[in-house]
Backbone as a chain_set.jsonl record, in Angstrom:
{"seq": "XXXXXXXXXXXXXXXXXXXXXXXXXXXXXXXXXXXXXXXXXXXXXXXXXXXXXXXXXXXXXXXXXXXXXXXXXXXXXXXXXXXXXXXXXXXXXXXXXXXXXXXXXXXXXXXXXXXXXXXXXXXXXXXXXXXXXXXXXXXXXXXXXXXXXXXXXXXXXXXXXXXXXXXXXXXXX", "coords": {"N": [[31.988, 7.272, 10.313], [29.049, 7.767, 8.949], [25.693, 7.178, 9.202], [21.96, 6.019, 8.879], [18.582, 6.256, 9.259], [15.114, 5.618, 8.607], [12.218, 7.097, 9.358], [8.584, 6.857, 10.817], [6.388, 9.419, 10.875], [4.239, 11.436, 11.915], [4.058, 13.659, 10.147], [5.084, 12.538, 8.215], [7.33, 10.133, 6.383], [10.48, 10.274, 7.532], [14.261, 10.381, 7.283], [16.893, 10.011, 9.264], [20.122, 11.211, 9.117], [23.721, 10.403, 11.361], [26.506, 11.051, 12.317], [28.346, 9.051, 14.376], [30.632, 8.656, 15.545], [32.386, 10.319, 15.076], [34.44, 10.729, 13.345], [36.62, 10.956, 10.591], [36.775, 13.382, 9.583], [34.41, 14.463, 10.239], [31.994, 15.92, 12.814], [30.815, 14.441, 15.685], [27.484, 13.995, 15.482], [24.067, 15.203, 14.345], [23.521, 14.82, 11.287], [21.934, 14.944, 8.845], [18.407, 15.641, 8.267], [15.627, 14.751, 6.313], [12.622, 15.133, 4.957], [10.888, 12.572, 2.954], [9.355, 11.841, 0.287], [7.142, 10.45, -2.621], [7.382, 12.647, -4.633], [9.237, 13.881, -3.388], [12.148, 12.229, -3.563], [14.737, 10.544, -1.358], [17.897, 11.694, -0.675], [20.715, 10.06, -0.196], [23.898, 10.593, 1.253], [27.105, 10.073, -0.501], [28.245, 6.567, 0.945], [26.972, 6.65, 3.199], [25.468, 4.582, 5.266], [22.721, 2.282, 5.807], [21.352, 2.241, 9.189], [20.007, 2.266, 12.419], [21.0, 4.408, 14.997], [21.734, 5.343, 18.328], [22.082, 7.817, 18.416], [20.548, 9.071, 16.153], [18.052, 7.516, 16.648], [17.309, 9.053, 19.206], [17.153, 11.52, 18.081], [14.657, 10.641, 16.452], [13.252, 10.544, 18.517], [12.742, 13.381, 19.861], [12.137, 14.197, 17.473], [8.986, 13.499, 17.037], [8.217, 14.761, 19.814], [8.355, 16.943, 19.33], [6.368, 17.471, 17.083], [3.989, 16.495, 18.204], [3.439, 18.476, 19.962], [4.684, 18.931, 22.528], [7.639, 19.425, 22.435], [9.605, 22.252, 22.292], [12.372, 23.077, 21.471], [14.987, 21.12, 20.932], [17.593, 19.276, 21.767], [20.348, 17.824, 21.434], [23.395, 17.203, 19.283], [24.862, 18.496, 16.44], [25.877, 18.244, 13.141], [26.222, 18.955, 10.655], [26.768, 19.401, 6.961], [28.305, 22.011, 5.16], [29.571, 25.217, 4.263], [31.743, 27.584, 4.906], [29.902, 30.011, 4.977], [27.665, 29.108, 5.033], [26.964, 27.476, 7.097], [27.45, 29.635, 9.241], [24.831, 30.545, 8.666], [23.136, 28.507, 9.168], [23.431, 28.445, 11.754], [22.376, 31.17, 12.387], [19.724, 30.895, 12.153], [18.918, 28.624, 14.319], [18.933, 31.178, 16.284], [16.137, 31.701, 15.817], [13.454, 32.042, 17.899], [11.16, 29.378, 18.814], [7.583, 29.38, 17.201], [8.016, 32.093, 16.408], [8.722, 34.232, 13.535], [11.336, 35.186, 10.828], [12.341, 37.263, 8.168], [14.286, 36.921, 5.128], [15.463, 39.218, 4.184], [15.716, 40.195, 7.257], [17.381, 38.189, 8.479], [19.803, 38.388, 7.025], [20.819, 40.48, 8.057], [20.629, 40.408, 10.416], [23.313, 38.609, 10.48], [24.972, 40.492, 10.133], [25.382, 40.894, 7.24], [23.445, 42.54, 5.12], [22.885, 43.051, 2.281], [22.961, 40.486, 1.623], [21.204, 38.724, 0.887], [20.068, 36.901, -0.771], [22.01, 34.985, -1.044], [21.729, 34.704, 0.986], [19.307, 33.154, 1.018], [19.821, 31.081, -0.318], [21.844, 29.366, 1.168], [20.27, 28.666, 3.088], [18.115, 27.147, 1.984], [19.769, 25.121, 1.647], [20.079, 23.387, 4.128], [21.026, 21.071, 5.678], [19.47, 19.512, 7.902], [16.313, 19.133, 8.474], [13.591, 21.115, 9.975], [14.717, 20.508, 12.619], [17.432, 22.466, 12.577], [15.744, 25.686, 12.391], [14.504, 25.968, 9.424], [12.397, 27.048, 8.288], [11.663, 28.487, 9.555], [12.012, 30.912, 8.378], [10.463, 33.624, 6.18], [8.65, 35.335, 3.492], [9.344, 38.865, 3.186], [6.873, 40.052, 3.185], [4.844, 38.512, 4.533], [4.428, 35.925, 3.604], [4.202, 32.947, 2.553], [7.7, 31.341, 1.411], [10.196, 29.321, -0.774], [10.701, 25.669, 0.702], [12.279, 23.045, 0.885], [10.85, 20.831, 1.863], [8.558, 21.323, 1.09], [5.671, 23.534, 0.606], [3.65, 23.08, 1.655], [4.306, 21.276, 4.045], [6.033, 23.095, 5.37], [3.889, 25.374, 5.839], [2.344, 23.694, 7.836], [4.342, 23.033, 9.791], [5.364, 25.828, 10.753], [2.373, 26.29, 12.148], [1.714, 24.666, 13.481], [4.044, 25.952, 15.531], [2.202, 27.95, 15.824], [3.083, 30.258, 14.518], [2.761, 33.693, 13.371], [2.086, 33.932, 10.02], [1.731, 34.62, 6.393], [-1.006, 33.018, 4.953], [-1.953, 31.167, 2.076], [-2.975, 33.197, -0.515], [-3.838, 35.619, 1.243], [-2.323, 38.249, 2.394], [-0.512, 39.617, 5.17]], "CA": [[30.953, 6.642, 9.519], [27.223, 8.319, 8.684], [24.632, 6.216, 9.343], [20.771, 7.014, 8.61], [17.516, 5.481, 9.685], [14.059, 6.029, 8.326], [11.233, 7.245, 10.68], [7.36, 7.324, 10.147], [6.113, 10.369, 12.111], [2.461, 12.427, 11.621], [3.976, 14.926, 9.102], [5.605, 11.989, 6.378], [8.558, 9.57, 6.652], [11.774, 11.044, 7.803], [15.268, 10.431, 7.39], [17.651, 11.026, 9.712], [21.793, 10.476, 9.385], [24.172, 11.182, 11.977], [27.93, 10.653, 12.803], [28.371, 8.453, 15.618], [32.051, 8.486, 16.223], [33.141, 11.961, 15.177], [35.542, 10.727, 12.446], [36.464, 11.218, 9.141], [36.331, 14.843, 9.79], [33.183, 15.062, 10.765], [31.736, 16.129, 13.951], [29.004, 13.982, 15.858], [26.242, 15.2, 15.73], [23.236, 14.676, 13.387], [24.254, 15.278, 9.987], [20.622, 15.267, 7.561], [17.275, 15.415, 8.455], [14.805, 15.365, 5.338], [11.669, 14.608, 4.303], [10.854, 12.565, 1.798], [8.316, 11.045, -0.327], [7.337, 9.859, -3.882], [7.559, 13.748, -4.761], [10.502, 14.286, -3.075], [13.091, 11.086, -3.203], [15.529, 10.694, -0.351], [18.809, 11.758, -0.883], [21.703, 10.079, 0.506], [25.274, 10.532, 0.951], [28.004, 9.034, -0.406], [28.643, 5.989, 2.016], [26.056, 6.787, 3.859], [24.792, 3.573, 5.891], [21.407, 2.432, 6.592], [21.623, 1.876, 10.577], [19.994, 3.094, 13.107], [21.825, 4.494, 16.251], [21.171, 6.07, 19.553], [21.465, 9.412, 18.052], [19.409, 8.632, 14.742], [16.682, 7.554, 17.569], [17.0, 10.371, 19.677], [16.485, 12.579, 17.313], [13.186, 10.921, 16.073], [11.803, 10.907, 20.019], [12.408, 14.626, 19.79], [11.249, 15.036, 16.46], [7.883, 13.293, 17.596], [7.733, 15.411, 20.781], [7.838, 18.337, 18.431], [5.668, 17.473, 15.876], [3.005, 16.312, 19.461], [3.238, 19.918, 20.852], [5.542, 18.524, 23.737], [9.227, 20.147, 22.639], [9.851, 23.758, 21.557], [13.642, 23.077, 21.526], [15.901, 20.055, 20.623], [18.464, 18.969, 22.731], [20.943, 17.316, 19.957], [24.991, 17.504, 19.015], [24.885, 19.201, 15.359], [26.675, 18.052, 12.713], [25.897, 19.766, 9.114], [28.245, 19.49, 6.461], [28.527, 22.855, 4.693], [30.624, 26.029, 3.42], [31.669, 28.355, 6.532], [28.966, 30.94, 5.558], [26.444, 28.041, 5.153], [27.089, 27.279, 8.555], [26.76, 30.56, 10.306], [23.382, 31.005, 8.116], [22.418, 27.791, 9.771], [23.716, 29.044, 12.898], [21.723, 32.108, 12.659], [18.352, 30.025, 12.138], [18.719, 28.199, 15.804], [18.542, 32.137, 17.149], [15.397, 31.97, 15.978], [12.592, 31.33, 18.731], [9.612, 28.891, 18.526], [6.633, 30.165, 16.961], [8.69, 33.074, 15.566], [9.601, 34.011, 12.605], [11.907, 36.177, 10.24], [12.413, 37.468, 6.648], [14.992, 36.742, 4.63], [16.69, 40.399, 4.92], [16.63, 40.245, 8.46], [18.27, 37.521, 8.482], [20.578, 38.732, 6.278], [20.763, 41.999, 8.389], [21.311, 40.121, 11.603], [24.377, 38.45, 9.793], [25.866, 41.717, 9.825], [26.071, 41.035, 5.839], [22.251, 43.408, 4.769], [22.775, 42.936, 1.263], [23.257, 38.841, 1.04], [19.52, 38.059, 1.095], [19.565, 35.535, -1.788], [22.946, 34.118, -0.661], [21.478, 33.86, 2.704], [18.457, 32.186, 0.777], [20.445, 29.556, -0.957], [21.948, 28.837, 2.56], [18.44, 28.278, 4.068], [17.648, 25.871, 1.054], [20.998, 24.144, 1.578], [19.932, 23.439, 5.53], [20.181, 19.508, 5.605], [18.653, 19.414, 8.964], [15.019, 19.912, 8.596], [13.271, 21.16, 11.369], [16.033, 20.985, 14.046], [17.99, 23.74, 12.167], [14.67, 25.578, 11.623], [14.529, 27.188, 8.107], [10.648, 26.681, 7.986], [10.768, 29.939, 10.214], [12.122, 32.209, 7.725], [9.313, 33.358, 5.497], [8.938, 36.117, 2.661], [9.029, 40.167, 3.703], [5.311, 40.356, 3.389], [4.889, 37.325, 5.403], [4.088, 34.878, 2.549], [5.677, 31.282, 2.623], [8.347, 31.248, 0.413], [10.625, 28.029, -0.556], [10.75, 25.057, 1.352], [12.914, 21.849, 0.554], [10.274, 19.889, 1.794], [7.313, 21.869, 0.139], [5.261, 24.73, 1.018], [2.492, 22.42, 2.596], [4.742, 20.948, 5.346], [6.475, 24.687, 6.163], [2.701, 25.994, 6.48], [2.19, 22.995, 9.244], [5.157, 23.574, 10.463], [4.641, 27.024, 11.331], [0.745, 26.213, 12.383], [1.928, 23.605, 14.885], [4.266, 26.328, 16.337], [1.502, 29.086, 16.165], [3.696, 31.569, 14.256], [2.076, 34.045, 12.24], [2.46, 33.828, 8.469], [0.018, 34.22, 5.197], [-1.675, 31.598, 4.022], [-2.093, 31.363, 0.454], [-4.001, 34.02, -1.166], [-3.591, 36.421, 1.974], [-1.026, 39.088, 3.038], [0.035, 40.11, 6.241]], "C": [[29.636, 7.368, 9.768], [26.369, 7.226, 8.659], [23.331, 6.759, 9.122], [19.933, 6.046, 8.804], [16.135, 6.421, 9.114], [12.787, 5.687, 9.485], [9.775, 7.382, 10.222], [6.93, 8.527, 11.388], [4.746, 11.2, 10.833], [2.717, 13.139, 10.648], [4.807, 14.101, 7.813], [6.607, 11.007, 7.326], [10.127, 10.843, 6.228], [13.34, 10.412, 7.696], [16.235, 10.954, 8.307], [19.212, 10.418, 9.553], [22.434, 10.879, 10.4], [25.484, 10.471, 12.009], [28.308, 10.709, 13.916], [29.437, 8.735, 16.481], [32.953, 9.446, 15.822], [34.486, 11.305, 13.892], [35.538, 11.059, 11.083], [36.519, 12.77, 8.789], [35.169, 15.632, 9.714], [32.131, 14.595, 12.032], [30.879, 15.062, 14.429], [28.095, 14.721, 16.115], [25.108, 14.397, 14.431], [23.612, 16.037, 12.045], [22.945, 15.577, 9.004], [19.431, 15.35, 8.329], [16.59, 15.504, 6.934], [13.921, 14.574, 5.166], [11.427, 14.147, 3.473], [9.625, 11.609, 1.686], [8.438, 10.482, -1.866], [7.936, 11.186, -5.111], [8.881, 14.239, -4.198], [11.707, 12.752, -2.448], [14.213, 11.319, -2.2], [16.99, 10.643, -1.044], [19.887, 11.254, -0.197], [23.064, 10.211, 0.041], [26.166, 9.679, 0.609], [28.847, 8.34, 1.104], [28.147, 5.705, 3.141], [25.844, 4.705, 4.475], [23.886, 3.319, 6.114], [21.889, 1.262, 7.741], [20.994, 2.591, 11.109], [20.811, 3.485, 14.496], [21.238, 5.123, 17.479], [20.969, 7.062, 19.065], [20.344, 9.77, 17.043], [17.66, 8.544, 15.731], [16.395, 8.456, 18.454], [16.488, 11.161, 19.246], [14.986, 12.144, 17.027], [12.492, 11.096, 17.068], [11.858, 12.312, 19.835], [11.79, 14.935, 18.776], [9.477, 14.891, 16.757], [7.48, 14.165, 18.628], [7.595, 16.212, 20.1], [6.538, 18.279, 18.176], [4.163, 17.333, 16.836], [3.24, 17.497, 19.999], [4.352, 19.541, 22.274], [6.945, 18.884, 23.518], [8.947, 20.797, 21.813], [11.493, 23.799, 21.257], [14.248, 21.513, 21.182], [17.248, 20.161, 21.182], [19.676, 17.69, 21.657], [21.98, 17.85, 19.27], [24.251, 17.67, 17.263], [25.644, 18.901, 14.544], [26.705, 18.422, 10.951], [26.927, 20.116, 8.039], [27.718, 20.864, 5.63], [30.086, 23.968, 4.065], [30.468, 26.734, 5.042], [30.605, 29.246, 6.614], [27.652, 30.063, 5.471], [26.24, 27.926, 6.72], [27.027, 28.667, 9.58], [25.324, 31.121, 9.728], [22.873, 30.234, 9.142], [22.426, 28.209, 11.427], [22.697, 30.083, 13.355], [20.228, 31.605, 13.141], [17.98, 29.464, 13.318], [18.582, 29.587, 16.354], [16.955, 32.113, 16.893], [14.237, 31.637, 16.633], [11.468, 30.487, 18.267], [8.697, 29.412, 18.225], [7.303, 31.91, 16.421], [8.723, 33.013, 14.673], [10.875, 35.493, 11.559], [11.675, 36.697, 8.55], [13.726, 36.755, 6.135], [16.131, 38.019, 4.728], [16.596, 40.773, 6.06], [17.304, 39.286, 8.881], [19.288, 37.622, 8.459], [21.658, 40.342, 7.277], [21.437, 41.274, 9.916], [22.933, 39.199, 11.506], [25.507, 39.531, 9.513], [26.148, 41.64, 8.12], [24.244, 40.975, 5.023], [22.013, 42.964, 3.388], [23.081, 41.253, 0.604], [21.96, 38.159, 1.282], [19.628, 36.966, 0.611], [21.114, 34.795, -1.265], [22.296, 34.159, 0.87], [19.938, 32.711, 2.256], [18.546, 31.234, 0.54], [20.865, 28.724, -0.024], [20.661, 28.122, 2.779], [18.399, 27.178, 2.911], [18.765, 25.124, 1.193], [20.718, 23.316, 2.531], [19.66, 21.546, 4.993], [19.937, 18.944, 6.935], [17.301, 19.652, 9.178], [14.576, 19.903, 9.566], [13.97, 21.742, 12.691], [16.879, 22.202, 13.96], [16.237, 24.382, 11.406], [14.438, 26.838, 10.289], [13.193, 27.51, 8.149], [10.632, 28.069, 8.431], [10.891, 31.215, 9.082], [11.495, 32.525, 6.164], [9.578, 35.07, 4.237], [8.574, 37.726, 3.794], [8.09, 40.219, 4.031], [4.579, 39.129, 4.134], [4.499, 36.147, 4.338], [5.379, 33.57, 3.001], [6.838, 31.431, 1.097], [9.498, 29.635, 0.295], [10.592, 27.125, 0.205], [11.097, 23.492, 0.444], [11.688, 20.537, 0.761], [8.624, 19.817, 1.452], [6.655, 22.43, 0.607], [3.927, 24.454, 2.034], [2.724, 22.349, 3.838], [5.313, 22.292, 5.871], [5.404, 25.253, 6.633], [2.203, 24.667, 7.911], [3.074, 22.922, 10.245], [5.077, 24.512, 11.433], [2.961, 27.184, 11.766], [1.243, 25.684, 13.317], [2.437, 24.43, 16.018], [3.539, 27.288, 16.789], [1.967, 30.255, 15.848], [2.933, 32.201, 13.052], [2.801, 34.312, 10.877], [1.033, 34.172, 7.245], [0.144, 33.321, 4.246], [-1.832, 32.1, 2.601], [-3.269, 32.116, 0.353], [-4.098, 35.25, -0.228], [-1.902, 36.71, 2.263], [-0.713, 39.185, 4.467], [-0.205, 41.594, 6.332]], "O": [[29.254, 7.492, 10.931], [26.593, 6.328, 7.847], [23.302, 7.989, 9.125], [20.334, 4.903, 8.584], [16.1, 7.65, 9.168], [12.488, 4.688, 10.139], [9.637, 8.042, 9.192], [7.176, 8.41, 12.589], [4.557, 11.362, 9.628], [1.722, 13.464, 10.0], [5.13, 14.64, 6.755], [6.696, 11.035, 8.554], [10.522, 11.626, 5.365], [13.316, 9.559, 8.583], [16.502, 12.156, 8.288], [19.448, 9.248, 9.852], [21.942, 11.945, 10.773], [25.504, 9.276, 11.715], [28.598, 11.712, 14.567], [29.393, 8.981, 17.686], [34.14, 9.444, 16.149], [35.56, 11.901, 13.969], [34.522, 11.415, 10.486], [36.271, 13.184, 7.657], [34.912, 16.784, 9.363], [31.629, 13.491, 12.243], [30.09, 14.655, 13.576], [27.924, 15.759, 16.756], [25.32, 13.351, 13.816], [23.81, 17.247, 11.931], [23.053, 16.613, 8.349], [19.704, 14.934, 9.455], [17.053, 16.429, 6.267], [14.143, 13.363, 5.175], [11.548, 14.936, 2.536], [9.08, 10.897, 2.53], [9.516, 10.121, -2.338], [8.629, 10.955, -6.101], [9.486, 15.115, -4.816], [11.945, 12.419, -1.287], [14.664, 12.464, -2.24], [17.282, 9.748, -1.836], [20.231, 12.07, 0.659], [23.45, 10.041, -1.115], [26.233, 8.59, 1.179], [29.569, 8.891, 1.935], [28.536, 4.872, 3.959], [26.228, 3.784, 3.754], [23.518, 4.128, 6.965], [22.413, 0.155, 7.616], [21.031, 3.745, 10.681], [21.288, 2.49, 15.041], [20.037, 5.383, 17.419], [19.821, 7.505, 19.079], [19.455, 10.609, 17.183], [16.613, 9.174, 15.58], [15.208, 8.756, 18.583], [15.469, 11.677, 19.705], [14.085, 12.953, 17.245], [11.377, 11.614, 17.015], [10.717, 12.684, 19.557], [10.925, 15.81, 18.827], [8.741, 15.878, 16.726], [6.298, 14.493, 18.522], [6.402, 16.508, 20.039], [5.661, 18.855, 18.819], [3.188, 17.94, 16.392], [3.169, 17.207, 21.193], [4.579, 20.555, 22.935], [7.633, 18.65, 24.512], [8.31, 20.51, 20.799], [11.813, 24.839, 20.68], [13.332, 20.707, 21.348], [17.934, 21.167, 21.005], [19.178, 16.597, 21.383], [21.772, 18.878, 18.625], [23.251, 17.027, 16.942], [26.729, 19.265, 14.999], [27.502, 17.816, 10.235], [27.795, 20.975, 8.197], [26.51, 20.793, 5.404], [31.18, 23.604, 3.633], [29.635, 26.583, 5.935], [30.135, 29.528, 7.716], [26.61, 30.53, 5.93], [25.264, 28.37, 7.324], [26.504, 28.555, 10.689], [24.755, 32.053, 10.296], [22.234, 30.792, 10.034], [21.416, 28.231, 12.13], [22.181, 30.006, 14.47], [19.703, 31.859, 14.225], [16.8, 29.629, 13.63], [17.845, 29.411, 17.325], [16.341, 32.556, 17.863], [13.673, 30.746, 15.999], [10.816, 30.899, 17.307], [8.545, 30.345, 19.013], [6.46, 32.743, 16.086], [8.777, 31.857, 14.253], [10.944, 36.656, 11.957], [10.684, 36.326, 7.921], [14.195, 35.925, 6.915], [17.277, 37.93, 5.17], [17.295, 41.753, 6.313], [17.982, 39.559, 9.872], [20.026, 37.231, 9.364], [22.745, 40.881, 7.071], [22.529, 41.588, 10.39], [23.639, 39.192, 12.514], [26.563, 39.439, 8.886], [27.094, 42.299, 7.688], [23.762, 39.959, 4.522], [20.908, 42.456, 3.2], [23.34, 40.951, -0.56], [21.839, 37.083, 1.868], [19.373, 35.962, 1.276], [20.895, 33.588, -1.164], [22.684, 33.387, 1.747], [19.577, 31.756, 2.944], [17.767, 30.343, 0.879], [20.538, 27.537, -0.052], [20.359, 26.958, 2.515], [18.846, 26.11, 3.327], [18.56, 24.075, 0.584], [20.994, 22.172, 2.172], [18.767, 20.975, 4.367], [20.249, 17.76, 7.06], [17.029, 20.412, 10.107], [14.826, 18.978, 10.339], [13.894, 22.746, 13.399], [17.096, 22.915, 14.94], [15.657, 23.912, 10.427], [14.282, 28.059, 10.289], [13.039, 28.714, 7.947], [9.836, 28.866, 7.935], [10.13, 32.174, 8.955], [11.86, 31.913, 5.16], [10.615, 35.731, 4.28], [7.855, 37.753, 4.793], [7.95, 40.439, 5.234], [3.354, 39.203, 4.04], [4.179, 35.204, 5.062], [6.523, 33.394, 3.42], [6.476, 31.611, -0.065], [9.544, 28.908, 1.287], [10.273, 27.772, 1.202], [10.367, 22.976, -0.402], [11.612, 19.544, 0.037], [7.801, 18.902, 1.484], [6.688, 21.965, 1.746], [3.379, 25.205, 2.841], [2.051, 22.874, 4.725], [4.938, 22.549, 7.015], [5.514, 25.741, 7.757], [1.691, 25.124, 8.933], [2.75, 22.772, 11.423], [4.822, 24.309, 12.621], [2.429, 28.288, 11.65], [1.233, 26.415, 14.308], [1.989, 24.272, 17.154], [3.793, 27.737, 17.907], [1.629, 31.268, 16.459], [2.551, 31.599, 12.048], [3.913, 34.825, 10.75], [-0.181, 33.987, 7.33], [0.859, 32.974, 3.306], [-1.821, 33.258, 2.185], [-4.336, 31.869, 0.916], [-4.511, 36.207, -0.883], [-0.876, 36.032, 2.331], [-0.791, 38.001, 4.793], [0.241, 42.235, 7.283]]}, "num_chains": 1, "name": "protein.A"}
């Protein structure tokens, strides 16, 4: 069973689902994170539950320590439903350090598969973990923000909070 609880935290109300008891064929772990608002409606899954659980609350104390400068890391079983190369995209995204960030073809490049930029982009926009899996880091060649599921505002605070360099609107890199 998926369960999901809504969180208020400094950067919006959050969503989080997770699967408690590993069944159904799927892992425990936390299954969604996303942001949402009036601009962006919350999506849930079929079956989905509203509950909260230990893990549902875990996750928001870490997301809070984040979002407060107090965790660079998340400590948190994974549970992301995807396609297999969805999942080593997302995979790839946890290599990337705090306050870091990447492109899209190195991404793509550290994937050993150079030429799947935009299929590694669609990945990254697939990511229903926001944050914890962090897509926010991976930004355009020229350092520009590019997409963000939960809009180009929260990815630029995102990346501000961790101190990674990026360009702001109207500047390059």
């Amino acid at each position: 069973m998926i369960v999901y609880e809504s969180y208020t935290t400094e950067l919006g109300d959050v969503a989080i689902a997770a699967s408690e008891d590993g069944h159904e064929g799927v892992e425990k772990g936390v299954v969604a994170l996303q942001f949402y608002d009036a601009e962006r409606p919350l999506r849930l899954g079929a079956g989905w539950q509203r509950e909260a659980s230990a893990l549902t609350d875990m996750a928001a104390q870490q997301l809070r320590e984040y979002i407060s400068g107090r965790r660079k890391s998340f400590d948190l079983p994974l549970a992301p439903r995807g396609t297999e190369f969805q999942r080593r995209v997302w995979d790839s995204l946890l290599q990337i350090p705090f306050g870091e960030t990447r492109s899209y073809s190195e991404q793509a490049q550290w994937l050993g598969q150079p030429r799947a930029i935009r299929a590694v982009a669609r990945a990254n926009g697939a990511n229903p973990v926001a944050v914890i899996i962090p897509c926010h880091r991976v930004i355009g060649a020229n350092g520009s923000l590019t997409g963000y599921a939960g809009g180009l505002p929260l990815k630029a605070r995102l990346l501000t909070l961790e101190g990674a360099n990026f360009a702001r609107q109207g500047e390059l890199l």
